[in-house]
XYZ file of C-alpha atoms in Angstrom:
577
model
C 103.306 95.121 57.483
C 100.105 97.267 57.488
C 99.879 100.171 59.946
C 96.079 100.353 60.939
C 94.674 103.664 61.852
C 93.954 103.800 65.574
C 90.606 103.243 67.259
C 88.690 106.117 68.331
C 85.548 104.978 69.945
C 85.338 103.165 72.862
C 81.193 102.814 73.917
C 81.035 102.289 77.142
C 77.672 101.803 78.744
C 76.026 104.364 80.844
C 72.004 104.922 82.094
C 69.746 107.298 80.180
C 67.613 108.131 82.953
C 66.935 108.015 86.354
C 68.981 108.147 89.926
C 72.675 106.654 87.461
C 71.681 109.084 84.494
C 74.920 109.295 82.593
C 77.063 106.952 84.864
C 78.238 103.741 84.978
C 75.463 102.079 87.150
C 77.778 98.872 87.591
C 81.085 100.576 88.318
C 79.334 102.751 90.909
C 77.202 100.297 92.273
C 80.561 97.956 92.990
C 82.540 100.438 94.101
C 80.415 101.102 96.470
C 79.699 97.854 97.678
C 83.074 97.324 98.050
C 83.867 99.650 100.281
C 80.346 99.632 102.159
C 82.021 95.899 103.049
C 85.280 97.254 104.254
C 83.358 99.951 106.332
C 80.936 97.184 107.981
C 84.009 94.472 108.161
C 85.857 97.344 110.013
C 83.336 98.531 112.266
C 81.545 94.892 112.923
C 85.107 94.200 115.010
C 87.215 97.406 115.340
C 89.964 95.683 116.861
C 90.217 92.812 115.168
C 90.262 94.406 111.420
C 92.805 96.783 112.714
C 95.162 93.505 113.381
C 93.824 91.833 110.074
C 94.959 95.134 108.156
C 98.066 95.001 109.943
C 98.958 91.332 109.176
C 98.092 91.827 105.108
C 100.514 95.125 105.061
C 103.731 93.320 107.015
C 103.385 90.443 104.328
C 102.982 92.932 101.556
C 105.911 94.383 103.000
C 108.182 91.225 103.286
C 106.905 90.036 100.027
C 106.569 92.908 97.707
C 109.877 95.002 98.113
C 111.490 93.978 95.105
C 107.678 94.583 92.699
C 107.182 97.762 94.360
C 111.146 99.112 93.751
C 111.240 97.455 90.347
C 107.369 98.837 89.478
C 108.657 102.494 90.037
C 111.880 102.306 88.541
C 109.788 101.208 85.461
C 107.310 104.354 85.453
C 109.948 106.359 85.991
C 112.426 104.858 82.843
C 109.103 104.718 80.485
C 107.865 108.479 81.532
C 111.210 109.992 80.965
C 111.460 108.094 77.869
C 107.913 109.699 76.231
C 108.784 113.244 77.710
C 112.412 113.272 76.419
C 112.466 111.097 73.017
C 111.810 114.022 70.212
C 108.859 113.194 68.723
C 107.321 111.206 71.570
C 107.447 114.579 73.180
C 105.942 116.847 70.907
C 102.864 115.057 70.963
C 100.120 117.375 71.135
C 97.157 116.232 73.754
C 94.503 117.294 71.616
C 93.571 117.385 68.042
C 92.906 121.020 67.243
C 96.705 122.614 66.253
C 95.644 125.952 67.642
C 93.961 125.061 70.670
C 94.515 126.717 73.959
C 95.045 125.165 77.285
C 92.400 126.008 79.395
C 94.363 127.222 82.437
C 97.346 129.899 83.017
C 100.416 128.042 83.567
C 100.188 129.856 87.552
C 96.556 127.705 87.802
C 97.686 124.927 85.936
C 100.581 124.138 88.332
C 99.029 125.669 91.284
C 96.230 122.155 91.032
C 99.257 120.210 90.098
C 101.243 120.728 92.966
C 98.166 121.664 95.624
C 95.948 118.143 94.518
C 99.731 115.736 93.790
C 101.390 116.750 97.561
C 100.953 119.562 99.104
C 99.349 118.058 102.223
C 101.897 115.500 102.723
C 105.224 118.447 102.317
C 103.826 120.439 105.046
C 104.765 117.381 107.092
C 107.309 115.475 105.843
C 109.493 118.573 104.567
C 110.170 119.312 108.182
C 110.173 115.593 109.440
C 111.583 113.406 106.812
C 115.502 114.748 106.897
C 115.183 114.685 110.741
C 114.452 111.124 111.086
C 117.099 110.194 108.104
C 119.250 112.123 109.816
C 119.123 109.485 112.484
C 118.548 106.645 110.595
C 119.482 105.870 106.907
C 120.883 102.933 105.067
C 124.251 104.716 105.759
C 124.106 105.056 109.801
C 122.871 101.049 109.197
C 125.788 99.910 107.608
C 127.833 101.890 109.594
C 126.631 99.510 112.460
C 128.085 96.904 110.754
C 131.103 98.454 110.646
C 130.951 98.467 114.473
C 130.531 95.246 115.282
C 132.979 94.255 113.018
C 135.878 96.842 114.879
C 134.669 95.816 118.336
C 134.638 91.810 117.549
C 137.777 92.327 115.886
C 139.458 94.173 118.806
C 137.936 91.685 121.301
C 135.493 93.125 122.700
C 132.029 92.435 123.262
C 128.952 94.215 122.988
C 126.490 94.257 125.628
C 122.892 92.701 124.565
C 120.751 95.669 124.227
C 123.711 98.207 124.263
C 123.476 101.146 121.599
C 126.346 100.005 119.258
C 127.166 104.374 118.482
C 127.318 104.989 122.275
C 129.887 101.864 122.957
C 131.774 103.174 120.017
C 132.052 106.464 120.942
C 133.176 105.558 124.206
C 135.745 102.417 123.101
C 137.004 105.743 121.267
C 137.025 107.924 123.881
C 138.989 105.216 125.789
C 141.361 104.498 122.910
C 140.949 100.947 123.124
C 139.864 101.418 119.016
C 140.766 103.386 116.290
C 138.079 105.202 114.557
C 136.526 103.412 111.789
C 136.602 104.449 108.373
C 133.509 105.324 106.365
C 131.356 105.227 110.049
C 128.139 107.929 109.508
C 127.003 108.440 113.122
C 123.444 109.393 113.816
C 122.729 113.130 113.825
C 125.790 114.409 112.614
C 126.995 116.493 109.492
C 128.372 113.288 107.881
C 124.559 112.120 107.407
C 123.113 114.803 106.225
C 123.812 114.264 102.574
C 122.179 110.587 103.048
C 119.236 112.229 104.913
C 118.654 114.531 101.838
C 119.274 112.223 99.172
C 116.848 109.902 100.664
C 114.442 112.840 101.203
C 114.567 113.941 97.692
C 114.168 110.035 96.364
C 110.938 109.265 97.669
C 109.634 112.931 96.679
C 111.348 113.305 93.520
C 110.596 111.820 90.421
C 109.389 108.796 91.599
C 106.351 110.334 92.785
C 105.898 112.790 89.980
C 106.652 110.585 86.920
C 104.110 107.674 88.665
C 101.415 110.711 88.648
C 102.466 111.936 85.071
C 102.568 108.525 83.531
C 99.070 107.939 84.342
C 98.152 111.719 83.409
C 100.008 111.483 79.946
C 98.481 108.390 79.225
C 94.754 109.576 79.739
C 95.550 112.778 78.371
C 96.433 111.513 75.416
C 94.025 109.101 74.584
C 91.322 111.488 75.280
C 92.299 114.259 73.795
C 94.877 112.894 70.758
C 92.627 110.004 70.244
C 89.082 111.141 71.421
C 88.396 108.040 74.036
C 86.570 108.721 76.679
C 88.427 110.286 79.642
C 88.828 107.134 82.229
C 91.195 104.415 83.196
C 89.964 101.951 80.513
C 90.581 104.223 78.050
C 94.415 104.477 78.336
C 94.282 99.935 77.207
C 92.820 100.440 74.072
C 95.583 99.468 72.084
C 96.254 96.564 74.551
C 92.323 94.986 74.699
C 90.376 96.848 72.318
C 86.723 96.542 72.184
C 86.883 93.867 75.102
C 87.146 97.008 77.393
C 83.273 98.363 76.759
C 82.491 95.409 78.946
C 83.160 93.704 82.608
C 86.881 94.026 81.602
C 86.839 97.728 81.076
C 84.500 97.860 84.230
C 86.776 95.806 86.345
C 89.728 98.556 85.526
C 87.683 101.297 86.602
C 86.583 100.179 89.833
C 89.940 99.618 90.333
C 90.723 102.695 90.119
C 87.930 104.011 92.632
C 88.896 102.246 94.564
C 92.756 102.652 94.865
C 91.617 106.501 94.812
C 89.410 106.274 97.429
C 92.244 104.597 99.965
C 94.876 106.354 98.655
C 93.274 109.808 98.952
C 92.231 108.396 102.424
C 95.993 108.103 103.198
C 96.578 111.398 101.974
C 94.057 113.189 104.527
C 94.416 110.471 106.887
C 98.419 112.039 107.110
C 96.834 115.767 106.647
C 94.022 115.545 109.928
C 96.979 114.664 112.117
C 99.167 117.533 111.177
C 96.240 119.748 111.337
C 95.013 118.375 114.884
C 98.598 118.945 116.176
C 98.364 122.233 114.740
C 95.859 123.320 116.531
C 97.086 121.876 119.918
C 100.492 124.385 118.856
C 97.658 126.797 118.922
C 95.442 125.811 121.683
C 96.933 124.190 124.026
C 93.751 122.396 124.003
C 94.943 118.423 126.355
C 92.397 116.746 124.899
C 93.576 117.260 121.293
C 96.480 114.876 121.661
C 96.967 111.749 123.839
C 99.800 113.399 126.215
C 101.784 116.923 126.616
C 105.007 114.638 127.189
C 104.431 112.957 123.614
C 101.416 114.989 121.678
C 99.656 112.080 119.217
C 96.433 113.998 118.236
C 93.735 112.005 119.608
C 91.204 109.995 117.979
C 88.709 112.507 118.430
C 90.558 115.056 117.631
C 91.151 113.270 113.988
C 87.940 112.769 113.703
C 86.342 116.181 114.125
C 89.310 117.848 112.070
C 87.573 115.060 109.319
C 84.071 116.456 110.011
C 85.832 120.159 109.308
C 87.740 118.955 106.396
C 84.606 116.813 104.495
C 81.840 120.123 105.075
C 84.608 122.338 103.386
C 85.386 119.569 100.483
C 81.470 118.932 99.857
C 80.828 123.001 99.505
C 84.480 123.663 96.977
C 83.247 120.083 95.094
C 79.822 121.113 94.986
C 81.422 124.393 92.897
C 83.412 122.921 90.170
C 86.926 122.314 88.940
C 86.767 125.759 87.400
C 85.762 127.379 90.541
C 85.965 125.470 93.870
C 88.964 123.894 93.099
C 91.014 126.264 90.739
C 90.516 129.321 93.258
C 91.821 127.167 96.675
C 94.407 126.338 94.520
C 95.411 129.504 94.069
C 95.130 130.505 97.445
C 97.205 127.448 98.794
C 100.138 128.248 96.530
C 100.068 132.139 97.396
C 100.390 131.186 101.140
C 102.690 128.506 100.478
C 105.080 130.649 98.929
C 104.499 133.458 102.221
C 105.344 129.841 104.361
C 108.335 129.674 102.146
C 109.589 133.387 102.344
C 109.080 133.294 105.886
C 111.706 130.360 106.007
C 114.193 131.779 103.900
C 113.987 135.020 105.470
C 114.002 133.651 109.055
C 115.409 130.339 108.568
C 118.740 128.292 108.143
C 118.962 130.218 104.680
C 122.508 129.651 104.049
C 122.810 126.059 106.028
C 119.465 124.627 103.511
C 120.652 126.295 100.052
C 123.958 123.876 100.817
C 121.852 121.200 101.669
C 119.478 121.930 98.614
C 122.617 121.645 95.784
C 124.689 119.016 97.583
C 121.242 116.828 97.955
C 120.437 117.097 94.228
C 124.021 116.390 92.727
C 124.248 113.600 95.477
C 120.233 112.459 94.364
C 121.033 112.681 90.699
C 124.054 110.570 90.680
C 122.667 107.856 93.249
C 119.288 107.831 91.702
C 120.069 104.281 89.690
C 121.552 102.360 92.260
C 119.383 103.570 95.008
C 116.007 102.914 92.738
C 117.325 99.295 91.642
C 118.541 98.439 95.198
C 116.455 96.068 97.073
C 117.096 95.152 100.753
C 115.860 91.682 102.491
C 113.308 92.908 104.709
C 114.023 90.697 107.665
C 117.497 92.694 108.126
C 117.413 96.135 109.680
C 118.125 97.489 105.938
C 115.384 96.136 104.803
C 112.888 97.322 107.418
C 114.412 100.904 106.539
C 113.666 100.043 103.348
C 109.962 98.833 103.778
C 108.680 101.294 106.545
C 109.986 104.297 104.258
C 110.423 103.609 100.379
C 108.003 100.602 99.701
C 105.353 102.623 102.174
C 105.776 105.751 99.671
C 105.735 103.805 96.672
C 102.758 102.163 97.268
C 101.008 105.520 98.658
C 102.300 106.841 94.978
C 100.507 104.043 93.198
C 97.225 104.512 95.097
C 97.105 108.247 94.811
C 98.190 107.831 90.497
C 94.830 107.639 89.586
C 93.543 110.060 91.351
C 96.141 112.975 90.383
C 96.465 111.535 86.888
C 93.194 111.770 86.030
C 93.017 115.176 87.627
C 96.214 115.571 85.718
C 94.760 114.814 82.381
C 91.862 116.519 83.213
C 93.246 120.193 83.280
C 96.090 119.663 80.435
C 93.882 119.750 77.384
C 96.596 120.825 74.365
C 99.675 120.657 76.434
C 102.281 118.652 74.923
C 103.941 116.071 76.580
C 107.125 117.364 76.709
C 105.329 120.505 78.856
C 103.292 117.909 80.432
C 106.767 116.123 81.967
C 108.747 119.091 82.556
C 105.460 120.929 84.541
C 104.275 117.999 86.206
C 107.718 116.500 86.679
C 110.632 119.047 87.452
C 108.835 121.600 88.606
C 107.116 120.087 91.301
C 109.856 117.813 92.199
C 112.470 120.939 92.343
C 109.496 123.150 94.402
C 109.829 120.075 97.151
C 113.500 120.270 97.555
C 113.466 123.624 98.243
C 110.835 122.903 100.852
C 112.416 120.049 102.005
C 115.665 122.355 102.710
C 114.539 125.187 104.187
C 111.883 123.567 106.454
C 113.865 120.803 107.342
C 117.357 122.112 106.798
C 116.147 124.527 109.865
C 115.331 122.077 111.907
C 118.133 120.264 111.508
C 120.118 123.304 111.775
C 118.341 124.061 115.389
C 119.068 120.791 116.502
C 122.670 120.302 115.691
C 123.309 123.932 116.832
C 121.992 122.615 120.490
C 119.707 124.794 120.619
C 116.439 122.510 120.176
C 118.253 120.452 122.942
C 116.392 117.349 121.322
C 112.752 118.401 121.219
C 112.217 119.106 117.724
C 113.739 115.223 117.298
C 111.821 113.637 119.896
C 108.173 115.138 118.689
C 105.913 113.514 116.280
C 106.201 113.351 112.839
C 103.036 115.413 112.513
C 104.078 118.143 115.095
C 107.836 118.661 114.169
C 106.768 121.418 111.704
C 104.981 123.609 115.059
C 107.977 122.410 116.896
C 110.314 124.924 114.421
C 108.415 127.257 114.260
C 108.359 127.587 118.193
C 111.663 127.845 118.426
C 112.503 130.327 115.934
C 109.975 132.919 116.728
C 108.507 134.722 119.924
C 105.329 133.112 121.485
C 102.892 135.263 119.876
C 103.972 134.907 116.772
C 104.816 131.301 116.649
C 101.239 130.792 117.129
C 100.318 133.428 114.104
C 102.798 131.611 111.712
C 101.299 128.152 112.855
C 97.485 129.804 112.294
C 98.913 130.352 108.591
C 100.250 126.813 108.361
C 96.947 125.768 109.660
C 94.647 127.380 107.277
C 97.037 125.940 103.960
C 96.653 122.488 105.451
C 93.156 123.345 104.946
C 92.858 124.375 101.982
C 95.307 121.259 100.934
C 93.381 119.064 102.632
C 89.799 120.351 100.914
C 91.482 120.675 97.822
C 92.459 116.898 97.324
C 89.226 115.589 98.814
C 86.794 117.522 96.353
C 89.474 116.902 93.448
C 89.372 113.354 94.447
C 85.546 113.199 94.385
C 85.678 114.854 91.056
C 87.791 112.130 89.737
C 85.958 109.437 91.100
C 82.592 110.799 89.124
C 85.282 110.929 86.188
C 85.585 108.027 85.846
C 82.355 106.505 86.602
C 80.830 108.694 84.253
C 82.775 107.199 81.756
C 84.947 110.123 81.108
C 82.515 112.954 81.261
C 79.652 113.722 83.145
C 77.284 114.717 80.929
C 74.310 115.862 83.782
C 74.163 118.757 85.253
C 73.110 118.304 88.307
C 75.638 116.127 90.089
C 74.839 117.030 93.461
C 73.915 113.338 94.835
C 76.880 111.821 93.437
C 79.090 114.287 94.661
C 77.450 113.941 98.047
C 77.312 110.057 97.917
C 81.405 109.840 97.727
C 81.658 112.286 100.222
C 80.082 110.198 102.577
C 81.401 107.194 101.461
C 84.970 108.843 101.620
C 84.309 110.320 105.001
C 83.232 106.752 106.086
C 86.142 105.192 105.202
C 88.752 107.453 106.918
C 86.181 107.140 109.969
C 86.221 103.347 109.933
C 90.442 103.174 109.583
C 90.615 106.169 112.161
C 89.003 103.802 114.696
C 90.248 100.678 113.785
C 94.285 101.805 114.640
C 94.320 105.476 113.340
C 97.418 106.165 110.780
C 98.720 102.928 110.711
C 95.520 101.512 109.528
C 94.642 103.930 106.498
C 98.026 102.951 105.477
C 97.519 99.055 105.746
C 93.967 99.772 103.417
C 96.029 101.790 101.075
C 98.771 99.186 100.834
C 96.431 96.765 100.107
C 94.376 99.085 97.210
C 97.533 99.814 95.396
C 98.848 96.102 94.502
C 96.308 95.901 91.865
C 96.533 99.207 90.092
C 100.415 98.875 90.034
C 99.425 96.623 87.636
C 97.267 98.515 85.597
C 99.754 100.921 85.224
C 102.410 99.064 83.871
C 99.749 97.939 81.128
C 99.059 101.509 80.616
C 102.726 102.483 79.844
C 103.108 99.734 77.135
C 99.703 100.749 75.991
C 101.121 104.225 75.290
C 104.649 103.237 73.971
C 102.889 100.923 71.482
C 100.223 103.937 70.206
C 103.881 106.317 70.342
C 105.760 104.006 67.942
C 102.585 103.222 65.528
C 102.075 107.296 65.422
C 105.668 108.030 64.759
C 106.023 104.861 62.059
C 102.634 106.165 60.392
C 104.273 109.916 60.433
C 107.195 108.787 58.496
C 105.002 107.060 55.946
C-alpha cells in the first residue's frame, strides 16, 4: 500500500482589509452571536435562565456519567501512549533540527502551570481533602455497611437519623460489634480515600486532557506547518473539507467552550478572592453573612471589574511580556505560599499524606477512572457533583490551555512536552494539595479548629488556615500574599484566554499588528458572560454554561487523538521505509 506524504497547507479564509483584517470574519462573527444570545437569554429573565441552566446540567449529569468517565480515561490512555511509545515520543514539534524553544524551561512551566490551574489549587488544595475527608465513595459504602449490621441485629434506624452517629452509639452500647472495613467521616481511616480522590481529579486527568490537545496542535503546526488552530489538528481525518463551514464549525467550538470554561475558571477564582478580602477586611457587605461568609454578588462582581482592567492592560502587552512576566511572578510567590506551609505547617503529617496518596492514586487509578456510579444512588451523586463536574470543567478549559500549550512549545519534543506538561504539574499539585490541605486537616483532627475550618466555604477554607496557624496580624499579611497570586492567576488566564481566542480566529496567527479592538472586544464579551451567570445563580450557574459548552468539544477531542495516532503511525511506517 502507498504511504502518501502528508498535507501541509490548509487555506483557511481570512479578510484582507478592514475592521476583520486577518481574521476569520465568520468564526468571529458567530462566536459572538452566540454568546451575545446567551447574554440577552440570561439577562431578558435572570431567574428563569438560572433554572433553565440548572435543569440542562442535572440531565447532563444523570445522562453523561459514563461519556464523561469513559472520554477521559481515553485522553489519558492515548496521551500516555504518544509521550511514552519511543518514537512517538521523540517527535520533534518543529521542523528545524537545531531550533530552540523560545522560553527557559522556569517560563515555560511557570505559563503552564499559572494559565492550566493555578487559580483553581489555591482553593481546592485546602478544600478538596476536607470535604473527602467527610464524604468519599468509601464513608458511602461504609453506610451500607451500617444498615446492613443494624437490620441484621434488629434494629431500626430512625428516618432522618445520621446512620455514623446511631452506629457509634449502638457501639458504645454494645448492642453491635464493630463492622469491618467501616471508614467513618473525618477520621484517619479516610484520609487515604480523601487524597486519592484529591489527586484523581487533579492528576493526570486534567493534565493529559490539556496536553493531548497541546501535542496535537503543536505538532501539526510546527511538524507539519498547518496553521495553529483547532481545525488544524483533523487534517488527516477531513482534509481539505476543513477550509470551509466544517473547519469553521470546529473553531467556534472551541471559542466557545473557551470562553465558558475560562468563565468557570474565574468564576471559581472571584469568589476566593472576594472571601479573601473579607479575611482581610472584615468588610459585611462582602459576603452574605459572618455566620456562613458566601461573597456576595456584588462583591463577585466588582472583584470581576478588578480582574478584567488588569487582564485587558497584561493582554494588551503580549504573550512575551504581559503574560510571561505575571507568570513569573505567580510562581515565585507561589513557591513563598508553599515554603511558608512547609515551614509552618503540618510538614511531617502532609509529606505522609503526599507518598501514601500517590502509591494509593497510582495503583487505584484504573479502577477508579473506569468506575461509573448510577447517579440516582448517593454514589453516584458523589460521583457527578465531583468527578463528572471536573471532567467536564477539563474539557472546556482543553482548548484554551492547549492552544496556549502549543503556543509556547515550539521544538519541544513530545516526550518533554508530556513529562513538563504532565508530571510536573500534576506532582507540583500534590504537594500543594498536602501541605495546604494536609494542615487543615491536621488542625481539625487535632481539635484545635473545633470544626470551623470544616464548616466554612469552599472558597474561604484556605483564610480559615491560615487564621489559625498564625497571629492576627500576620494572618492577614499571609492572606494579602494569597490575595495578590489569585490576582495575578486570575489576570493571567483571562488575557491568555483572550489570546487564544484571537488564535484561533485568526486562523492560527495573527498577522496585524494592531490587535487592540479584538483584544478589547473578548474582553467585554468575556466580562459579559461571567456578569450574566453571576446574576443568574452565581457559581452554580457558570458551571451549568460550562457543562453545557464542553459536550461538544469532548468530541472534537477524541477526533483529534485519532487524528494524531493516524499521522504517528504513517510518520513512523514512512521512517522505516
Amino acid at each position: 500500500m502507498a504511504i502518501h506524504s502528508p498535507s501541509k497547507k490548509l487555506n483557511i479564509k481570512t479578510q484582507d482589509s478592514g475592521f476583520f483584517e486577518g481574521f476569520n470574519r465568520f468564526v468571529v462573527l458567530t462566536s459572538l452571536a452566540l454568546i451575545a444570545l446567551v447574554v440577552i437569554w440570561i439577562l431578558s429573565d435572570i431567574e428563569r435562565s438560572g433554572m433553565t441552566l440548572s435543569a440542562i446540567k442535572d440531565w447532563s449529569y444523570a445522562n453523561l456519567n459514563g461519556y464523561y468517565t469513559y472520554a477521559i480515561a481515553f485522553y489519558i490512555v492515548v496521551c500516555l501512549t504518544v509521550i511514552l511509545w519511543p518514537s512517538f515520543g521523540r517527535t520533534k514539534l518543529g521542523v528545524d533540527p537545531n531550533g530552540r524553544p523560545e522560553f527557559s524551561n522556569f517560563s515555560w512551566f511557570s505559563m503552564i502551570f499559572g494559565a492550566g490551574i493555578g487559580i483553581g489549587v489555591l482553593t481546592y488544595s485546602a478544600a478538596e481533602p476536607l470535604w473527602h475527608l467527610a464524604s468519599n465513595p468509601e464513608t458511602i459504602m461504609s453506610k451500607d455497611l451500617i444498615v446492613t449490621a443494624l437490620t441484621n441485629n434488629g434494629i431500626r434506624l430512625p428516618e432522618g437519623a445520621d446512620v455514623f452517629a446511631v452506629y457509634q452509639e449502638q457501639i458504645a452500647a454494645n448492642t453491635i460489634a464493630p463492622v469491618e472495613g467501616v471508614v467513618m467521616p473525618r477520621s484517619e481511616e479516610a484520609l487515604t480515600a480523601a487524597y486519592r480522590y484529591s489527586f484523581l481529579h487533579w492528576g493526570l486527568s486534567a493534565w493529559a486532557t490539556y496536553s493531548l490537545v497541546g501535542i496535537c496542535l503543536a505538532f501539526f503546526s510546527y511538524a507539519r506547518g498547518l496553521p495553529l488552530t483547532m481545525r488544524s489538528a483533523l487534517n488527516p481525518l477531513f482534509g481539505k473539507h476543513l477550509e470551509g463551514k466544517l473547519g469553521d464549525i470546529i473553531d467556534i467550538s472551541a471559542v466557545i467552550a473557551t470562553i465558558f470554561g475560562i468563565s468557570q475558571t474565574i468564576g471559581v477564582g472571584l469568589s476566593t478572592f472576594a472571601s479573601g478580602l473579607y479575611s482581610i477586611t472584615g468588610a459585611e457587605w462582602l459576603v452574605t453573612s459572618a455566620v456562613s461568609p458566601e461573597p456576595t454578588t456584588g462583591a463577585l462582581l466588582l472583584s470581576l471589574f478588578i480582574v478584567m482592567c488588569l487582564s485587558t492592560a497584561s493582554a494588551l502587552s503580549g504573550v512575551g511580556r504581559g503574560v510571561k512576566w505575571l507568570s513569573n511572578i505567580n510562581m515565585v510567590l507561589s513557591i513563598l505560599l508553599l515554603a511558608f506551609f512547609l515551614i509552618f505547617g503540618a510538614t511531617m503529617f502532609a509529606l505522609e499524606m503526599l507518598g501514601k496518596g500517590i502509591f494509593n492514586y497510582i495503583i487505584n487509578l484504573p479502577a477508579m477512572m473506569f468506575t461509573v456510579w448510577d447517579p440516582n444512588t448517593e454514589l453516584g451523586g458523589w460521583q457527578t457533583s465531583w468527578s463528572i463536574f471536573y471532567w467536564a470543567w477539563w474539557i472546556a478549559f482543553a482548548p484554551f490551555v492547549g492552544m496556549f500549550l502549543a503556543r509556547i512549545s515550539k521544538n519541544r519534543t513530545i516526550r518533554e512536552f508530556g513529562l513538563i506538561g504532565i508530571v510536573a504539574p500534576s506532582l507540583t499539585l500534590f504537594i500543594w494539595f498536602s501541605l495546604i490541605g494536609g494542615t487543615g486537616i491536621d488542625l481539625e483532627l487535632s481539635g484545635i479548629a473545633g470544626g470551623q475550618i470544616f464548616d466554612s466555604g469552599v472558597t474561604a477554607q484556605l483564610f480559615e488556615i491560615i487564621g489559625f496557624m498564625l497571629q492576627p496580624t500576620m494572618a492577614i499579611a499571609v492572606s494579602v500574599m494569597v490575595v495578590v497570586l489569585l490576582l495575578t492567576y486570575l489576570v493571567t488566564s483571562a488575557d491568555s484566554a483572550i489570546l487564544v481566542v484571537n488564535i484561533i480566529n485568526a486562523a492560527g496567527e495573527i498577522k496585524v499588528k494592531d490587535r487592540t479592538k479584538h483584544i478589547l472586544i473578548w474582553i467585554v464579551a468575556l466580562t459579559a458572560v461571567i456578569a450574566a451567570l453571576l446574576l443568574a445563580g452565581g457559581l452554580n450557574a457558570i458551571t451549568s454554561a460550562m457543562i453545557i459548552a464542553a459536550i461538544p468539544f469532548s468530541f472534537i477531542i477524541i477526533l483529534m487523538a485519532i487524528s494524531l495516532l493516524k499521522a504517528l503511525i504513517l510518520n513512523s511506517m514512512r521512517a522505516k521505509k
